[in-house]
Each structure stands twice: as C-alpha cells, then as structure tokens.
Amino acid sequence: MAVINLTDASVTINSVDLSDHVQSVTLNYDADQVEVTSMGDTSHKFTGGLYNVSVDVTMFQDFSASEVEASVFDLVGTTTTVLIKPTSGAVAADNPSYTIADTFLSNHQPVAGSVGDMSMVSLSFVGGTMTKATS
Amino acid sequence: MKYEVISGRLNREPGTTVDETELAGLNVDALIAGGHIAAVEKKKAAKAGDTTEEKEG
C-alpha cells in the first residue's frame, strides 16, 4: 500500500502551471444514473448516462505579471484544458494525470474576503471530457 | 501562426516557439493576455526589384 499525503499536487490551467499557488484541488467525476426500472422488476435498476466532470480549485490570489489573476481573468466564459496530477513528478501508474478538455469556467471573483484574510480565488471548471493517463 | 513562450509557467522554456496546433484546446487569447506567450511577427523581407507601391485614390 502506498498512501499519499497530498503536498505536491500539480495543477495546470490552460497550460499554465499554477501549482505553487494552489491551496486545494478537487476533481469530481461521476455519471448520471438513468433509471431503467420496468414492469415486473421488484427493485430499482439503473444504467449509466452522461458523465459529469468538474474541477474545484482554491488558490492564493496573485496580481503579479503572469501569475494567478493574469492567467485566469480571460478564461471566464470560455473553455480550456485543465491538467491535474497527484504529484509534480512524471506521469506513472502511481502518479496518473487527469486531463480535462473543453472544460468551462463561468465565474471568477478577483477580490474576495474579509479584513485580515488571505486573498483567495475559488474556481469551478465544469463540463468537458476527462482522460486519465498512467504513462 | 507562431508564438514565443515568454513566461516560465508553461511546460516549455521561455524563448522557444510554439505553433498554434500545439496550443489546440487552450485559450490562446488568455495566454497572450496573461503574458505567457506572444505572437511572433513575420518580418517583411525587402524584395529586390519589388517596386510595388500603395497609391491613393
């Protein structure tokens, strides 16, 4: 067993590696459950429907050139590619890459927080197709 | 269209040139606005003997 302590996750948004600003990342992957229960059945039956992919990323805001704000602002309302790995190492069976293509970013809050808080950015990419690679 | 990598946050060394086909699936406008890539302008080479001039009206 090789459990992993998530300390070096790699997050690349629109080909821009912003990992060193990421506080948390969550990749959600599921399929719609479509009911196919029919007469004669005694319990519910389901089959798989459309897949749902989304990525939630929380980052420390940075307004410097080529950092978070500069990289994210123009993505709102468009689709792009997001790539996530458990660690920054090379892709391997124990460090798979998850590439989400054509994923949509609907909103971005450049400034958010209360007095004394770190300025954070929370992004939610939705939709697209995911590919997992192990080599 | 070709672009020069100008930031250190892409998976390519700054100064290298990428073709638009290598940027498929990415938001190129956002990469430019973010200061990550810049379009490589085509230099118009002066052609010997080329006397074509733009004329008005």
CSV table of C-alpha atoms in Angstrom, one decimal:
chain,number,residue,atom,x,y,z
A,1,MET,CA,0.0,0.0,0.0
A,2,ALA,CA,1.3,3.4,-0.9
A,3,VAL,CA,-0.9,6.0,0.6
A,4,ILE,CA,-0.2,9.6,-0.3
A,5,ASN,CA,-0.1,12.8,1.6
A,6,LEU,CA,-1.3,15.5,-0.8
A,7,THR,CA,1.5,18.1,-0.5
A,8,ASP,CA,2.7,18.4,-4.1
A,9,ALA,CA,-0.3,18.2,-6.4
A,10,SER,CA,0.2,19.6,-9.8
A,11,VAL,CA,-2.5,21.9,-11.2
A,12,THR,CA,-2.1,23.3,-14.7
A,13,ILE,CA,-4.8,25.6,-16.1
A,14,ASN,CA,-4.8,26.5,-19.7
A,15,SER,CA,-1.2,25.0,-19.8
A,16,VAL,CA,-0.1,27.4,-17.1
A,17,ASP,CA,1.3,25.7,-14.1
A,18,LEU,CA,-0.2,27.4,-11.0
A,19,SER,CA,0.6,24.6,-8.6
A,20,ASP,CA,2.6,26.8,-6.2
A,21,HIS,CA,-0.4,29.0,-5.6
A,22,VAL,CA,-2.9,26.1,-5.1
A,23,GLN,CA,-4.3,25.6,-1.6
A,24,SER,CA,-6.7,22.8,-2.5
A,25,VAL,CA,-8.0,21.0,-5.6
A,26,THR,CA,-10.8,18.6,-6.1
A,27,LEU,CA,-11.6,16.6,-9.2
A,28,ASN,CA,-15.2,15.4,-9.4
A,29,TYR,CA,-16.1,12.6,-11.8
A,30,ASP,CA,-19.4,10.8,-11.9
A,31,ALA,CA,-22.1,9.6,-14.3
A,32,ASP,CA,-25.8,10.3,-14.4
A,33,GLN,CA,-27.8,7.4,-13.1
A,34,VAL,CA,-30.6,6.8,-15.5
A,35,GLU,CA,-33.5,4.6,-14.3
A,36,VAL,CA,-34.5,1.7,-16.4
A,37,THR,CA,-36.8,0.0,-14.0
A,38,SER,CA,-39.7,-1.6,-15.8
A,39,MET,CA,-42.8,-3.6,-15.0
A,40,GLY,CA,-42.0,-6.9,-13.4
A,41,ASP,CA,-39.0,-5.5,-11.6
A,42,THR,CA,-39.0,-5.7,-7.8
A,43,SER,CA,-36.3,-3.1,-7.3
A,44,HIS,CA,-34.9,-0.1,-9.0
A,45,LYS,CA,-32.5,-0.6,-11.9
A,46,PHE,CA,-30.1,2.0,-13.3
A,47,THR,CA,-27.8,2.4,-16.2
A,48,GLY,CA,-25.1,4.9,-16.8
A,49,GLY,CA,-25.9,8.2,-18.5
A,50,LEU,CA,-23.8,11.2,-19.3
A,51,TYR,CA,-20.6,11.7,-17.5
A,52,ASN,CA,-20.0,14.8,-15.3
A,53,VAL,CA,-16.6,16.3,-14.8
A,54,SER,CA,-15.8,19.3,-12.7
A,55,VAL,CA,-12.7,20.7,-11.0
A,56,ASP,CA,-12.7,22.9,-8.0
A,57,VAL,CA,-9.5,24.8,-7.3
A,58,THR,CA,-8.8,27.3,-4.5
A,59,MET,CA,-5.7,29.4,-5.0
A,60,PHE,CA,-3.9,32.3,-3.3
A,61,GLN,CA,-4.6,35.3,-5.4
A,62,ASP,CA,-1.6,37.0,-7.0
A,63,PHE,CA,-1.8,40.1,-9.2
A,64,SER,CA,1.8,40.0,-10.4
A,65,ALA,CA,2.6,39.6,-14.0
A,66,SER,CA,1.9,36.1,-15.4
A,67,GLU,CA,0.6,34.9,-12.1
A,68,VAL,CA,-2.9,33.9,-11.0
A,69,GLU,CA,-5.0,36.9,-11.9
A,70,ALA,CA,-3.3,37.4,-15.2
A,71,SER,CA,-3.7,33.8,-16.1
A,72,VAL,CA,-7.3,33.3,-15.0
A,73,PHE,CA,-9.2,36.5,-15.8
A,74,ASP,CA,-9.6,36.0,-19.5
A,75,LEU,CA,-10.8,32.4,-19.1
A,76,VAL,CA,-14.2,33.4,-17.7
A,77,GLY,CA,-16.9,32.4,-20.2
A,78,THR,CA,-14.6,30.2,-22.2
A,79,THR,CA,-13.5,26.6,-22.3
A,80,THR,CA,-9.9,25.4,-21.8
A,81,THR,CA,-7.9,22.4,-20.7
A,82,VAL,CA,-7.0,21.6,-17.0
A,83,LEU,CA,-4.5,19.0,-16.1
A,84,ILE,CA,-4.2,17.6,-12.6
A,85,LYS,CA,-1.6,15.1,-11.1
A,86,PRO,CA,-1.3,13.9,-7.5
A,87,THR,CA,2.4,15.0,-7.5
A,88,SER,CA,4.6,17.1,-9.8
A,89,GLY,CA,6.6,14.1,-10.8
A,90,ALA,CA,6.4,12.3,-14.1
A,91,VAL,CA,3.2,10.6,-15.1
A,92,ALA,CA,3.2,7.0,-14.0
A,93,ALA,CA,0.9,4.3,-12.7
A,94,ASP,CA,1.3,5.8,-9.2
A,95,ASN,CA,1.1,9.3,-10.4
A,96,PRO,CA,-1.6,9.5,-13.1
A,97,SER,CA,-2.5,12.6,-15.0
A,98,TYR,CA,-6.1,13.7,-15.4
A,99,THR,CA,-6.7,15.9,-18.4
A,100,ILE,CA,-10.0,17.7,-18.6
A,101,ALA,CA,-10.5,19.2,-22.1
A,102,ASP,CA,-13.1,21.7,-23.1
A,103,THR,CA,-14.0,22.5,-19.5
A,104,PHE,CA,-15.9,25.7,-18.9
A,105,LEU,CA,-15.2,28.5,-16.4
A,106,SER,CA,-18.3,30.5,-15.7
A,107,ASN,CA,-17.2,32.9,-13.0
A,108,HIS,CA,-14.2,34.3,-11.1
A,109,GLN,CA,-14.0,36.6,-8.1
A,110,PRO,CA,-10.8,38.5,-8.4
A,111,VAL,CA,-11.2,40.1,-4.9
A,112,ALA,CA,-13.0,38.3,-2.1
A,113,GLY,CA,-12.5,38.1,1.6
A,114,SER,CA,-12.8,39.9,4.9
A,115,VAL,CA,-10.3,42.1,6.7
A,116,GLY,CA,-7.2,40.2,7.6
A,117,ASP,CA,-7.9,37.3,5.3
A,118,MET,CA,-5.6,36.0,2.7
A,119,SER,CA,-6.9,37.0,-0.8
A,120,MET,CA,-8.2,33.8,-2.3
A,121,VAL,CA,-9.6,32.7,-5.6
A,122,SER,CA,-12.0,29.8,-6.0
A,123,LEU,CA,-12.6,28.5,-9.5
A,124,SER,CA,-15.0,25.8,-10.6
A,125,PHE,CA,-14.5,24.3,-14.0
A,126,VAL,CA,-17.5,22.3,-15.3
A,127,GLY,CA,-18.1,20.0,-18.1
A,128,GLY,CA,-15.6,18.7,-20.7
A,129,THR,CA,-14.2,15.3,-21.2
A,130,MET,CA,-11.6,13.7,-18.9
A,131,THR,CA,-8.7,11.5,-19.9
A,132,LYS,CA,-6.6,9.5,-17.5
A,133,ALA,CA,-3.1,8.6,-18.4
A,134,THR,CA,-0.6,6.5,-16.5
A,135,SER,CA,2.4,6.8,-18.7
B,1,MET,CA,0.6,31.4,-36.5
B,2,LYS,CA,3.6,31.0,-34.2
B,3,TYR,CA,4.0,32.2,-30.7
B,4,GLU,CA,7.0,32.7,-28.5
B,5,VAL,CA,6.9,31.5,-24.9
B,6,ILE,CA,7.7,34.4,-22.6
B,7,SER,CA,6.8,33.2,-19.1
B,8,GLY,CA,8.3,30.5,-17.0
B,9,ARG,CA,4.9,28.9,-16.1
B,10,LEU,CA,4.4,26.9,-19.2
B,11,ASN,CA,5.8,23.5,-19.8
B,12,ARG,CA,8.2,25.0,-22.3
B,13,GLU,CA,11.3,27.0,-21.9
B,14,PRO,CA,10.9,30.8,-22.3
B,15,GLY,CA,12.2,31.8,-25.7
B,16,THR,CA,11.0,28.7,-27.5
B,17,THR,CA,8.5,29.0,-30.3
B,18,VAL,CA,5.2,27.0,-30.5
B,19,ASP,CA,2.9,26.6,-33.3
B,20,GLU,CA,-0.8,27.2,-32.9
B,21,THR,CA,-1.5,23.5,-33.5
B,22,GLU,CA,0.4,22.8,-30.2
B,23,LEU,CA,-2.0,25.1,-28.4
B,24,ALA,CA,-5.1,23.3,-29.5
B,25,GLY,CA,-7.7,23.2,-26.8
B,26,LEU,CA,-6.2,26.1,-25.0
B,27,ASN,CA,-7.4,29.7,-24.7
B,28,VAL,CA,-4.7,31.4,-26.7
B,29,ASP,CA,-6.1,34.9,-26.1
B,30,ALA,CA,-5.9,34.3,-22.3
B,31,LEU,CA,-2.3,33.1,-22.7
B,32,ILE,CA,-1.4,36.3,-24.5
B,33,ALA,CA,-3.3,38.5,-22.1
B,34,GLY,CA,-1.6,36.7,-19.2
B,35,GLY,CA,1.8,37.4,-20.5
B,36,HIS,CA,2.7,33.8,-21.2
B,37,ILE,CA,3.1,33.8,-25.0
B,38,ALA,CA,3.5,36.5,-27.6
B,39,ALA,CA,2.7,36.3,-31.3
B,40,VAL,CA,5.8,36.1,-33.5
B,41,GLU,CA,5.5,38.8,-36.0
B,42,LYS,CA,6.5,38.0,-39.5
B,43,LYS,CA,9.3,40.2,-40.7
B,44,LYS,CA,8.6,41.5,-44.2
B,45,ALA,CA,11.8,40.9,-46.1
B,46,ALA,CA,12.6,43.6,-48.7
B,47,LYS,CA,12.5,42.1,-52.1
B,48,ALA,CA,15.0,43.3,-54.6
B,49,GLY,CA,13.3,44.7,-57.6
B,50,ASP,CA,10.0,45.0,-55.8
B,51,THR,CA,8.7,48.4,-56.9
B,52,THR,CA,5.1,47.9,-55.9
B,53,GLU,CA,3.8,50.9,-54.0
B,54,GLU,CA,0.4,51.7,-52.5
B,55,LYS,CA,-1.3,54.5,-54.3
B,56,GLU,CA,-4.1,56.6,-53.0
B,57,GLY,CA,-7.2,57.4,-54.9
